[in-house]
Coordinates of C-alpha atoms in Angstrom, one line a residue:
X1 CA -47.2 -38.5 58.1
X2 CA -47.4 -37.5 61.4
X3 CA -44.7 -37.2 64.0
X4 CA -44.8 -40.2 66.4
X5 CA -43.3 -39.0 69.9
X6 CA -40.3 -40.6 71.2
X7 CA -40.4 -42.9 74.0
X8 CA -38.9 -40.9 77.7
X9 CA -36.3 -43.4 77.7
X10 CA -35.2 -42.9 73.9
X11 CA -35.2 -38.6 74.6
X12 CA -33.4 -39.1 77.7
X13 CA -30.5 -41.0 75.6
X14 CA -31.1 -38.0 72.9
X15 CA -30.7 -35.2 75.8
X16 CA -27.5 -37.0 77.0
X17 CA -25.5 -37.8 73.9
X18 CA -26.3 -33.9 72.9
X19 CA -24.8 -32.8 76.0
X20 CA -22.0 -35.0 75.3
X21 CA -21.2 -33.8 71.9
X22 CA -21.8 -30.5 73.0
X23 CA -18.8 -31.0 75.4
X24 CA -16.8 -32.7 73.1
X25 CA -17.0 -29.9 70.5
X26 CA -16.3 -27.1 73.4
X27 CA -13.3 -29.2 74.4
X28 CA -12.2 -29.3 71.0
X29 CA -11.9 -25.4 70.5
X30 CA -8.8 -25.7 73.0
X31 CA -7.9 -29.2 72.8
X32 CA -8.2 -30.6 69.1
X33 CA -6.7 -30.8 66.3
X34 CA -6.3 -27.2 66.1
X35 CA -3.8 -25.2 63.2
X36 CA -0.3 -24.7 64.5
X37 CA -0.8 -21.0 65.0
X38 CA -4.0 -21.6 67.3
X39 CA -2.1 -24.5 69.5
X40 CA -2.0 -24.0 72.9
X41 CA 0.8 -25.1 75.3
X42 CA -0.2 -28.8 76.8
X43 CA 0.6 -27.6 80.0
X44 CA -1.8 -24.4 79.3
X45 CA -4.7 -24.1 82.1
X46 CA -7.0 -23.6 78.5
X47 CA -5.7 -26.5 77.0
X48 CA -6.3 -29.0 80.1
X49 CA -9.7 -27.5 80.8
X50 CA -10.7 -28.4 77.1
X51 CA -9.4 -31.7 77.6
X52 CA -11.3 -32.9 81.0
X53 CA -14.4 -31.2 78.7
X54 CA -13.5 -32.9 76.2
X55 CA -12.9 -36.1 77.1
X56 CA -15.9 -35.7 80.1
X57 CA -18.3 -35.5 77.1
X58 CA -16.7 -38.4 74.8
X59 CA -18.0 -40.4 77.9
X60 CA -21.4 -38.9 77.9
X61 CA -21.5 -39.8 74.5
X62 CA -20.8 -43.1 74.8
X63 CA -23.1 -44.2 77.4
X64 CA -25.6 -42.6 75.6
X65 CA -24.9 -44.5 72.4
X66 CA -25.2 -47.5 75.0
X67 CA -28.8 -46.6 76.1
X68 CA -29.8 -46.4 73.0
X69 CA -28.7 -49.8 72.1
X70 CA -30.8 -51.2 74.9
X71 CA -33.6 -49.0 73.5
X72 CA -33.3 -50.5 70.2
X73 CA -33.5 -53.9 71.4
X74 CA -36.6 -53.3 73.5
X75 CA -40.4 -53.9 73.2
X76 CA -41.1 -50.6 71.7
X77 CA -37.4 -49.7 70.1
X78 CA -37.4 -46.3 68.2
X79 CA -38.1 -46.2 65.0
X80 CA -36.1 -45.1 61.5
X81 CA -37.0 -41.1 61.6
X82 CA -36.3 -40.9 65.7
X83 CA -33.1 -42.7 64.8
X84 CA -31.5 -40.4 62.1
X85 CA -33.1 -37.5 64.6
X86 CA -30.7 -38.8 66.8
X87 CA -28.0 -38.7 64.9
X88 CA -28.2 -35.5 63.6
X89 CA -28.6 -34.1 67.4
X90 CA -25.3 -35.7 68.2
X91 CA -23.6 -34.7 65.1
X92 CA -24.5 -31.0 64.5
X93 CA -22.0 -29.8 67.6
X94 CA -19.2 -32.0 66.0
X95 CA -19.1 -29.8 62.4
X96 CA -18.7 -26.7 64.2
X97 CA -15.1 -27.9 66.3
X98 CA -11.5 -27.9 64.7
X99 CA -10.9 -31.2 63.9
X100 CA -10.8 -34.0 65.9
X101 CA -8.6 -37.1 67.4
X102 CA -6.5 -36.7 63.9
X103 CA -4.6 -34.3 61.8
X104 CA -5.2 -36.1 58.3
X105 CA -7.7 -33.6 57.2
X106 CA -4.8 -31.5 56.6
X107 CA -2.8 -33.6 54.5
X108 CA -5.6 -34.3 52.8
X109 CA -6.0 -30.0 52.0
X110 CA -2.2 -30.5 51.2
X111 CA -2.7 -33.0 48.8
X112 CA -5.4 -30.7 46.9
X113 CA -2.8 -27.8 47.2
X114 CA 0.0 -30.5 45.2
X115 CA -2.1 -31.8 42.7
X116 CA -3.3 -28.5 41.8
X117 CA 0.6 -27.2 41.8
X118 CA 1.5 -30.0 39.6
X119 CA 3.1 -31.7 41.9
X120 CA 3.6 -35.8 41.5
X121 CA 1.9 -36.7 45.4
X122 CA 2.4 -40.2 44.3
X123 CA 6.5 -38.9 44.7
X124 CA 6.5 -36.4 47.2
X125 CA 5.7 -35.5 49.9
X126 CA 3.6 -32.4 51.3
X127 CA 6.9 -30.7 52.3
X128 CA 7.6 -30.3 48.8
X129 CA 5.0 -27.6 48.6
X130 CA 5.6 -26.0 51.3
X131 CA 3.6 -23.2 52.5
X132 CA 1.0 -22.8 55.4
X133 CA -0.6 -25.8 54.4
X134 CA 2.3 -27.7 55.5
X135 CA 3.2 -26.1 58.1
X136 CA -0.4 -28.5 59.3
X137 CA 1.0 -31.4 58.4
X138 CA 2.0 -33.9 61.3
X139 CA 5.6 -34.1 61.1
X140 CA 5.7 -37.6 60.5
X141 CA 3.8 -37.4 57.3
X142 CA 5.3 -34.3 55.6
X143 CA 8.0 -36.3 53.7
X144 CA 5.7 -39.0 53.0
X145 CA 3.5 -39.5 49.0
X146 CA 0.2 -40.1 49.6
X147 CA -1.8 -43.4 49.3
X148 CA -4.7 -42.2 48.3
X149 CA -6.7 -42.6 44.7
X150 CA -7.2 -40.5 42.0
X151 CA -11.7 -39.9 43.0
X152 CA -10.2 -38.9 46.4
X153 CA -7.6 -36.1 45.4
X154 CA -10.0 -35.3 42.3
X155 CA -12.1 -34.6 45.6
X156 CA -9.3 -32.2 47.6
X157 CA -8.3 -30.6 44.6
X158 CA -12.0 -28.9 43.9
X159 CA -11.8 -28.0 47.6
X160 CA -8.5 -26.7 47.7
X161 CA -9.7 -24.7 44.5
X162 CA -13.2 -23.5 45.9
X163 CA -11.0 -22.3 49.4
X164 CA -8.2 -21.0 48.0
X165 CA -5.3 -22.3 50.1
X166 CA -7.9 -21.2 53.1
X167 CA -7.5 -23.7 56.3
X168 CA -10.3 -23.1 57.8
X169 CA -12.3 -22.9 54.9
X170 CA -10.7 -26.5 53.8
X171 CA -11.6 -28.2 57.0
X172 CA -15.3 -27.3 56.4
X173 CA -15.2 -28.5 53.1
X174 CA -13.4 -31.9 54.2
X175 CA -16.3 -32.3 56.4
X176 CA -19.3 -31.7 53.9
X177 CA -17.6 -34.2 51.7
X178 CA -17.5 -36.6 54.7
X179 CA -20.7 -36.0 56.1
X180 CA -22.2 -37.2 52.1
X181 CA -20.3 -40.1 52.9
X182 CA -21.9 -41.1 56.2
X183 CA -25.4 -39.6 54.5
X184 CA -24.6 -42.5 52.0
X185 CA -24.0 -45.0 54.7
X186 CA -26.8 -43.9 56.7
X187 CA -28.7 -44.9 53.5
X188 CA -27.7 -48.3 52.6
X189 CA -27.4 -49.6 56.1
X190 CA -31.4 -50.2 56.6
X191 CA -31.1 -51.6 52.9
X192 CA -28.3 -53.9 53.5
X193 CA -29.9 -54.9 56.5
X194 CA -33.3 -56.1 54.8
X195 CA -31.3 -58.4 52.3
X196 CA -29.3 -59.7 54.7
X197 CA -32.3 -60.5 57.2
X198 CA -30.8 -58.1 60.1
X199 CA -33.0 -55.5 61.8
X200 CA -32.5 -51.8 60.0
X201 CA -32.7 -50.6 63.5
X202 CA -29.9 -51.9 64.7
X203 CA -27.9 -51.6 62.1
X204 CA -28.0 -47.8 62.0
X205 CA -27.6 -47.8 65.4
X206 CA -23.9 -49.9 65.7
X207 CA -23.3 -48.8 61.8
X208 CA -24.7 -45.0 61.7
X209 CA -24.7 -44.1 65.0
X210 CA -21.7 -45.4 66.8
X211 CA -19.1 -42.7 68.2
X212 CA -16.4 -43.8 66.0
X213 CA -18.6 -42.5 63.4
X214 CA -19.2 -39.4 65.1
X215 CA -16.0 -39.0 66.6
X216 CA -13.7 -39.9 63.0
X217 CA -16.0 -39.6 60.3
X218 CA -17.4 -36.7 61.3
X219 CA -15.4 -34.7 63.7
X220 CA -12.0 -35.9 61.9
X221 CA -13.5 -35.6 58.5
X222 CA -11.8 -38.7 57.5
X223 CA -12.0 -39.4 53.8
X224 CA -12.8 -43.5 55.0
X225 CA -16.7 -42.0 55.1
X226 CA -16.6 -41.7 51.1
X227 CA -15.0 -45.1 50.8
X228 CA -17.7 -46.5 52.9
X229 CA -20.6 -44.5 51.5
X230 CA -19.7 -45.5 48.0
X231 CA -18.8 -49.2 48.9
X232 CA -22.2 -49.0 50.3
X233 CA -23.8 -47.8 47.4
X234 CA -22.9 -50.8 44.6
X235 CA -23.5 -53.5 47.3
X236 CA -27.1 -51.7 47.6
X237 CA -27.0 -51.9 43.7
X238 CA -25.6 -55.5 43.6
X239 CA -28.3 -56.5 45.8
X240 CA -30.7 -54.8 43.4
X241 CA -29.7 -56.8 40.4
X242 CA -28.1 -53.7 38.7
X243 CA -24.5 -55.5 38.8
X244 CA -22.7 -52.7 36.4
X245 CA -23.6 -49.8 38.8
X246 CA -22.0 -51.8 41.5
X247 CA -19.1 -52.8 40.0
X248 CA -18.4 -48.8 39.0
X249 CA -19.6 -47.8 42.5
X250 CA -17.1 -50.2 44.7
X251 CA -13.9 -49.7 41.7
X252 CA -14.8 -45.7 42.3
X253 CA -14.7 -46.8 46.2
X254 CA -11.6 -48.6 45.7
X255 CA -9.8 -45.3 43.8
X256 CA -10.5 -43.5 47.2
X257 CA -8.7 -45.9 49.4
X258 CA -7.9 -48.9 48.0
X259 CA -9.3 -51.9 50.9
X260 CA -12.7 -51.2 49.1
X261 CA -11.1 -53.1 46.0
X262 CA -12.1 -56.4 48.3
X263 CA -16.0 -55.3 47.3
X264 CA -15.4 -56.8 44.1
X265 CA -15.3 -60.2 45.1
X266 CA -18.9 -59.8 47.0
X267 CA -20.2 -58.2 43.7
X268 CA -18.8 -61.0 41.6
X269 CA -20.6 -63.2 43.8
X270 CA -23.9 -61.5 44.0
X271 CA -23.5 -61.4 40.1
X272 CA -22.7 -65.2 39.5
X273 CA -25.6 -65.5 41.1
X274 CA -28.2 -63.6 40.0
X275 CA -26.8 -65.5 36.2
X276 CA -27.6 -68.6 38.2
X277 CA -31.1 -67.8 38.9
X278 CA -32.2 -66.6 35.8
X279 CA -30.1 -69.0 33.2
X280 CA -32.5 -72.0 32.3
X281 CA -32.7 -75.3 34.4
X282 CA -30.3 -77.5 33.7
X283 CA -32.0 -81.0 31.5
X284 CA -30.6 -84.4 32.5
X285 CA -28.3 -86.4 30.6
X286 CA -28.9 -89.2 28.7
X287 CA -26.5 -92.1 28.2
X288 CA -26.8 -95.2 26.1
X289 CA -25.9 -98.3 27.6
X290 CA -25.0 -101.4 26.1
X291 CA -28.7 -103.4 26.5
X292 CA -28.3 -105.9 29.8
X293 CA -31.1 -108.4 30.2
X294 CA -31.5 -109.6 34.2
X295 CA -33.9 -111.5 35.9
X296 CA -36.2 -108.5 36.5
X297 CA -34.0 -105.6 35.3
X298 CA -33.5 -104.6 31.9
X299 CA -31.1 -101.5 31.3
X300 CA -31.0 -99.7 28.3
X301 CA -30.1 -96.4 29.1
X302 CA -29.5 -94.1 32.6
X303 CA -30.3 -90.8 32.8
X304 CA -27.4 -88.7 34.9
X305 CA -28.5 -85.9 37.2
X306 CA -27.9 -82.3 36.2
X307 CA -25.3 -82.3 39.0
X308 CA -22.8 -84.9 37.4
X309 CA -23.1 -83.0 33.3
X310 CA -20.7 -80.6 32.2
X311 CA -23.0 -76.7 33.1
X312 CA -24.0 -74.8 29.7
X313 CA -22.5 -72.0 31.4
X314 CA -20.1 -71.1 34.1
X315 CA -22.1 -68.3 35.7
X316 CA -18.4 -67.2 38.3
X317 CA -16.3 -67.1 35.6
X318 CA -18.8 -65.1 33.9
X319 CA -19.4 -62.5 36.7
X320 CA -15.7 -62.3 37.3
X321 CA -14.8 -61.8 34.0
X322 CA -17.5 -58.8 33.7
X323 CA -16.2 -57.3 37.3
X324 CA -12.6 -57.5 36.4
X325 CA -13.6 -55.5 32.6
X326 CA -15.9 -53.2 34.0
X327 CA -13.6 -52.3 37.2
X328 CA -10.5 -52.0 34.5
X329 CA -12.4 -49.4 32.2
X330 CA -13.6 -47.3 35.2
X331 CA -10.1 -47.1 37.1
X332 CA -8.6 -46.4 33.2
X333 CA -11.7 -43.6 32.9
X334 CA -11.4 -42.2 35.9
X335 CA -7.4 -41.8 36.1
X336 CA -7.5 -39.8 32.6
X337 CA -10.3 -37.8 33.6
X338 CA -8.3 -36.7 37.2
X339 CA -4.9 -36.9 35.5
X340 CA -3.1 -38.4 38.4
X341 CA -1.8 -41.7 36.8
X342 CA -1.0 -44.9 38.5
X343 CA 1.6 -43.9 40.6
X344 CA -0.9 -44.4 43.8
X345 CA -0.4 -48.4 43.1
X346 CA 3.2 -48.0 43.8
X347 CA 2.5 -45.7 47.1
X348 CA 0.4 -48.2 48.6
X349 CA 3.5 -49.1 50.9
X350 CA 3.3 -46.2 52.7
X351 CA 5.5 -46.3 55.4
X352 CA 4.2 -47.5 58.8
X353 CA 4.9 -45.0 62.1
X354 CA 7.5 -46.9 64.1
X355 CA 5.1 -46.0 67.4
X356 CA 2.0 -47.2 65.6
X357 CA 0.2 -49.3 68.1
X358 CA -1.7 -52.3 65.8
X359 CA -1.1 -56.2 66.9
X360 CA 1.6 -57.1 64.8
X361 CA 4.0 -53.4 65.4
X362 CA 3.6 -53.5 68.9
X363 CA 4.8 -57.4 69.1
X364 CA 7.3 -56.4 67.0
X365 CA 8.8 -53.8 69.2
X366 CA 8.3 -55.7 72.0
X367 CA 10.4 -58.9 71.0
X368 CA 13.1 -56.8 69.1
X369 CA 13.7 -55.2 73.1
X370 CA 13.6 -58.6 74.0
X371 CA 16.1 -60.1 71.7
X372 CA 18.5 -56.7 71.7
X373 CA 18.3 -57.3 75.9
X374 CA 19.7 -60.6 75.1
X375 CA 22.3 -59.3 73.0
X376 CA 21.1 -60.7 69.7
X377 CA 21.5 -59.4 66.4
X378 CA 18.2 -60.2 65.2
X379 CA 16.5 -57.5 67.1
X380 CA 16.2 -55.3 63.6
X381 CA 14.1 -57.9 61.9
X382 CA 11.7 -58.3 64.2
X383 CA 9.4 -55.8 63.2
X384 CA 9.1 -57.0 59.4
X385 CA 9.0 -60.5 60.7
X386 CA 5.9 -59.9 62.6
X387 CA 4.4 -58.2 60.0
X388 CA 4.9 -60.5 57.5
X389 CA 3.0 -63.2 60.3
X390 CA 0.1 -60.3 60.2
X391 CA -0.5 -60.5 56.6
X392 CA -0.1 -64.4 56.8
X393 CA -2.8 -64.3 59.0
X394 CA -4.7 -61.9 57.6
X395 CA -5.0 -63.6 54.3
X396 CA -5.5 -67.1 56.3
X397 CA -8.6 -64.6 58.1
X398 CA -9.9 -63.5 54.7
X399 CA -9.9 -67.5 53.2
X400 CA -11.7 -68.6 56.0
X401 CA -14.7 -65.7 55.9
X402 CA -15.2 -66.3 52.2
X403 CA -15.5 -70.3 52.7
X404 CA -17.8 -70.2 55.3
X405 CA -20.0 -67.3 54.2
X406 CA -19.6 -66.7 50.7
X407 CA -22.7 -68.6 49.6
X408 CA -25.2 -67.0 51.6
X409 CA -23.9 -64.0 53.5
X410 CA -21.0 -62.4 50.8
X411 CA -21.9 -58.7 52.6
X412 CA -20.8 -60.2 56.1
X413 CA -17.4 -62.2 54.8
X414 CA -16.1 -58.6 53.2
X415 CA -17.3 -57.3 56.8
X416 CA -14.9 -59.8 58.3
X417 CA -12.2 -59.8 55.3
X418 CA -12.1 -55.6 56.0
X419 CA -11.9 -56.1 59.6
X420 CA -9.3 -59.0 59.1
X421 CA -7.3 -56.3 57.1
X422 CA -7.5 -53.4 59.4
X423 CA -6.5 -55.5 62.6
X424 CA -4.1 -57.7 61.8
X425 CA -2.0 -55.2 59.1
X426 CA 1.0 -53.1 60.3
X427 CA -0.9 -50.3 60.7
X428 CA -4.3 -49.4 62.7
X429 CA -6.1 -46.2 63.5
X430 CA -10.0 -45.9 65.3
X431 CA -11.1 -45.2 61.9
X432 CA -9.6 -48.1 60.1
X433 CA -12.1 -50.8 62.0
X434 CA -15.1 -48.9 60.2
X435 CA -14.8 -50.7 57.1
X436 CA -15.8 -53.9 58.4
X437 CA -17.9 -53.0 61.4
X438 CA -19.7 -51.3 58.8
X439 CA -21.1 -53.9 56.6
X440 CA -21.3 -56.2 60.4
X441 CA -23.5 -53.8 61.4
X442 CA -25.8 -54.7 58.1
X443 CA -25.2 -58.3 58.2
X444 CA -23.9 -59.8 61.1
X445 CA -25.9 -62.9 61.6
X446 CA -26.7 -63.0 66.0
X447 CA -26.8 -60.8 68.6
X448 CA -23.2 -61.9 70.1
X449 CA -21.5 -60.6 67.0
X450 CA -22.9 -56.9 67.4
X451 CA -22.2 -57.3 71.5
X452 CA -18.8 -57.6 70.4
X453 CA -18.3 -55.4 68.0
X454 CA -20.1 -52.8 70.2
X455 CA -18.1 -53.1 72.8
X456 CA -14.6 -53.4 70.8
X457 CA -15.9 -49.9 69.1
X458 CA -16.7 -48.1 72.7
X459 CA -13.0 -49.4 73.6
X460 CA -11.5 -47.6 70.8
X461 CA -13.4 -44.5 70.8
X462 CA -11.3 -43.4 74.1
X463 CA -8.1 -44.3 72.9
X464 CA -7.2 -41.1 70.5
X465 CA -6.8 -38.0 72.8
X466 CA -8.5 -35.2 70.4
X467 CA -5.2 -33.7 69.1
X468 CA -4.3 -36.6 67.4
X469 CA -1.2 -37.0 69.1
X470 CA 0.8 -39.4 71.3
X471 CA -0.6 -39.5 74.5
X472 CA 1.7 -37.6 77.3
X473 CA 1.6 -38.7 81.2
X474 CA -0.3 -35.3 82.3
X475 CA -2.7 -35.7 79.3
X476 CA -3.8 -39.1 79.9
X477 CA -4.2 -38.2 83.9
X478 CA -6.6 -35.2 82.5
X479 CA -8.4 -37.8 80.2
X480 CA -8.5 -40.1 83.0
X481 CA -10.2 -37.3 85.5
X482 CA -12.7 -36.0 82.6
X483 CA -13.9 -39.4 82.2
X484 CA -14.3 -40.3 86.1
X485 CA -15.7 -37.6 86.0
X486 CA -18.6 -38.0 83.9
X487 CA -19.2 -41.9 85.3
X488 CA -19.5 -39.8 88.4
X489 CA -22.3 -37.5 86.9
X490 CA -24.2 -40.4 85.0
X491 CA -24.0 -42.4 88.7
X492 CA -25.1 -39.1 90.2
X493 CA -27.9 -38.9 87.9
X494 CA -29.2 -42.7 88.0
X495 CA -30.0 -42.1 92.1
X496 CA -31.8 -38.9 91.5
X497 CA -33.8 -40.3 89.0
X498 CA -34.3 -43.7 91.2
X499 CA -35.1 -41.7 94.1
X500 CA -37.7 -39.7 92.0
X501 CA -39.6 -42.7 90.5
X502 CA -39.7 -44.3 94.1
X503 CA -41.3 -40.9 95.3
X504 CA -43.7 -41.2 92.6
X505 CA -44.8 -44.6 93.5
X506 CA -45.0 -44.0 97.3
X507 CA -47.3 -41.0 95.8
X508 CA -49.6 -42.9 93.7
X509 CA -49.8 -45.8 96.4
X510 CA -51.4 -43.5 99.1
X511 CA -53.5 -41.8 97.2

């Protein structure tokens, strides 16, 4: 099949969100998430440059991502092959930074490096190993077990094996393992899209091709992509009427990070109802009835619709029953095969950073300096009071999706229930609103819903500087002056090109 070219407008956005990325990735080389022995003094005239670069290109990047959304929505949008073009353009400078906006990656190499030491990481933290590979490990996190499944740190332990202890070598292994997981979400999403009656076009593009993507997925390696791809994957194979793959596909999801675990409800629907469909119609009842003699009526019997008898089957508690045995067996499969026991259950209260900025922390700091200004002595509970109000109305969130949507768009109430989690819990990163604006990108029903969700993810994607820490006064100013910077360069650019095409007509009008 031949190569269709892309429209000028769609190779412009390509030419722009490369250069982007490309200055992203050279920003990162001074300014990421580098190892401790290659960290440069904030202050450092390298480390600022990389910054303004860095953050002068995450700008570029977005506003590319932007054009292309318009693109997408036009007469002639782009089609599947320029899109995934596209994406691979904008990603190929990310794999070759340090890692970006985050440190995780190397607890996760820390993690390998315990398991593989016979170390309990359901226990302990990465301190106990010790070692260079701590020494990597954000303070905060070193005393702290992991939350993690056993499929995920079956995953670090092979890497950790295969680079020997290596940091470098781990971070490029972290990264192939994510970039299978977007390669599995860049798969499902046209999928999901056709049986949810979305455009595939648009759903790669907010789903596939968003900068949170690129930015976490990708340049942070974050293990969320293989929780997505695979979450992916058995709605794909619940859609497809092959309901025992999915159910194996979201538990194995689920025993990566454990919010994929909510998939099983969409797959128990999907399931109920594909039994529905395919059990046999239901007959009318019959009745007797005493024999009544009226003028013009004579009742002997009445025959009940289907609706009001007692069903042959109960096709839910069928598909639940299956999901719950089936998800059982494969969690009890895949914990003996890794060998890392249950204790990830109990570590699923991992604590919260006391800076961490979500809804529910930051009201929480913010009335207990209220109330300790006042002199009370509840200022120390109000921090677990608001979170117990987030989960509250998170689970209030996730009742209302599921009864408005569960009947004919299951896909786009987890979407919702995920995003209701990662929102409203104790704790949010960037990454964390993937999970549902994934499967909103597949199924969200009108073009308001993806405005929104578009804009919320352009929000976030500046609010991480690229070393993963705390922003600093002098850091922000530098972010702040790479990305006027680059709104000065696209503003620049927009009047040549204006002036241009207005030469061109005044050409073509004389002649």
């Amino acid at each position: 099949m031949p190569l269709v070219p892309a429209p000028l407008d769609t190779r412009r956005c390509q030419l722009l969100g490369l250069v982007g990325s490309a200055a992203l990735a050279a920003g990162g080389v001074t300014a990421g998430a580098l190892p401790v022995r290659d960290v440069l003094a904030p202050e450092s005239g390298r480390a600022a440059i990389g910054l303004v670069g860095a953050y002068f290109g995450l700008v570029l990047l977005v506003a590319a991502w932007a054009m292309l959304g318009r693109a997408v929505r036009g007469p002639q949008p782009p089609d599947r092959r320029t899109l995934l073009l596209t994406l691979g353009l904008w990603a190929a400078p990310l794999l070759l930074t340090p890692p970006l906006f985050s440190r995780d990656v190397y607890s996760y190499l820390a993690q390998g490096a315990m398991v593989d030491a016979q170390i309990d990481v359901y226990t302990h933290g990465p301190s106990r190993l010790g070692g260079p590979l701590n020494d990597e490990v954000a303070p905060l996190w070193q005393h702290t077990p992991t939350p993690y499944g056993p499929l995920f740190l079956a995953c670090a332990t092979v890497i950790n094996d295969l680079s020997h202890t290596e940091v470098s070598a781990g971070v490029i292994g972290m990264r192939l393992v994510a970039l299978l997981g977007v390669a599995g979400m860049v798969f499902c999403l046209p999928v999901l899209a056709r049986h949810c009656g979305a455009d595939p076009a648009t759903a790669i593009w907010l789903g596939a091709l968003n900068p949170l993507v690129l930015l976490h997925l990708v340049g942070g390696a974050h293990n969320d992509a293989i929780m997505l791809g695979l979450l992916g994957a058995g709605l794909v194979a619940a859609l497809g009427r092959w309901p025992v793959l999915a159910v194996v596909l979201v538990t194995l999801a689920a025993l990566v990070k454990a919010p994929a675990a909510m998939g099983l409800l969409a797959v128990a629907l999907l399931w109920a109802r594909q039994l529905g469909s395919s059990a046999p119609p239901a007959r009318a009842s019959r009745i007797r009835l005493p024999s009544v003699r009226l003028p013009s009526v004579r009742l002997e019997s009445v025959r009940l619709p289907s609706v009001l008898t007692p069903p042959v089957r109960a096709p839910r508690l069928t598909a639940t029953l299956a999901v719950l045995g089936i998800s059982a067996a494969t969690t009890a499969a895949t914990t003996a095969v890794t060998g890392t026991g249950y204790g990830w259950i109990g570590a699923l209260d991992t604590p919260v950073s006391p800076q961490n900025w979500s809804i529910t922390s930051s009201l929480g700091r913010v009335t207990g300096a209220l109330l300790e200004s006042a002199g009370s002595g509840l200022a120390q509970f109000a921090t677990p009071a608001w979170h117990l109000a987030g989960l509250a109305a998170t689970a209030l969130a996730i009742l209302l999706a599921w009864h408005r949507h569960h009947l004919r768009r299951p896909v786009y109430a987890l979407g919702l229930s995920l995003t209701a989690v990662a929102v409203l819990g104790p704790a949010i990163r960037p990454w964390y609103v993937l999970w549902g604006l994934f499967l909103i990108a597949a199924a969200g029903p009108g073009r308001s819903v993806r405005r929104a969700v578009a804009a919320a993810s352009a929000v976030l994607a500046l609010a991480v500087l690229p070393n993963g820490f705390a922003p600093q006064g002098p850091q922000v100013a530098l972010a702040t002056f790479g990305g006027v910077l680059a709104v000065l360069t696209l503003w620049c650019a927009h009047r040549v090109a204006q002036r241009t095409a207005s030469r061109t007509d005044a050409l073509g009008s004389t002649a």
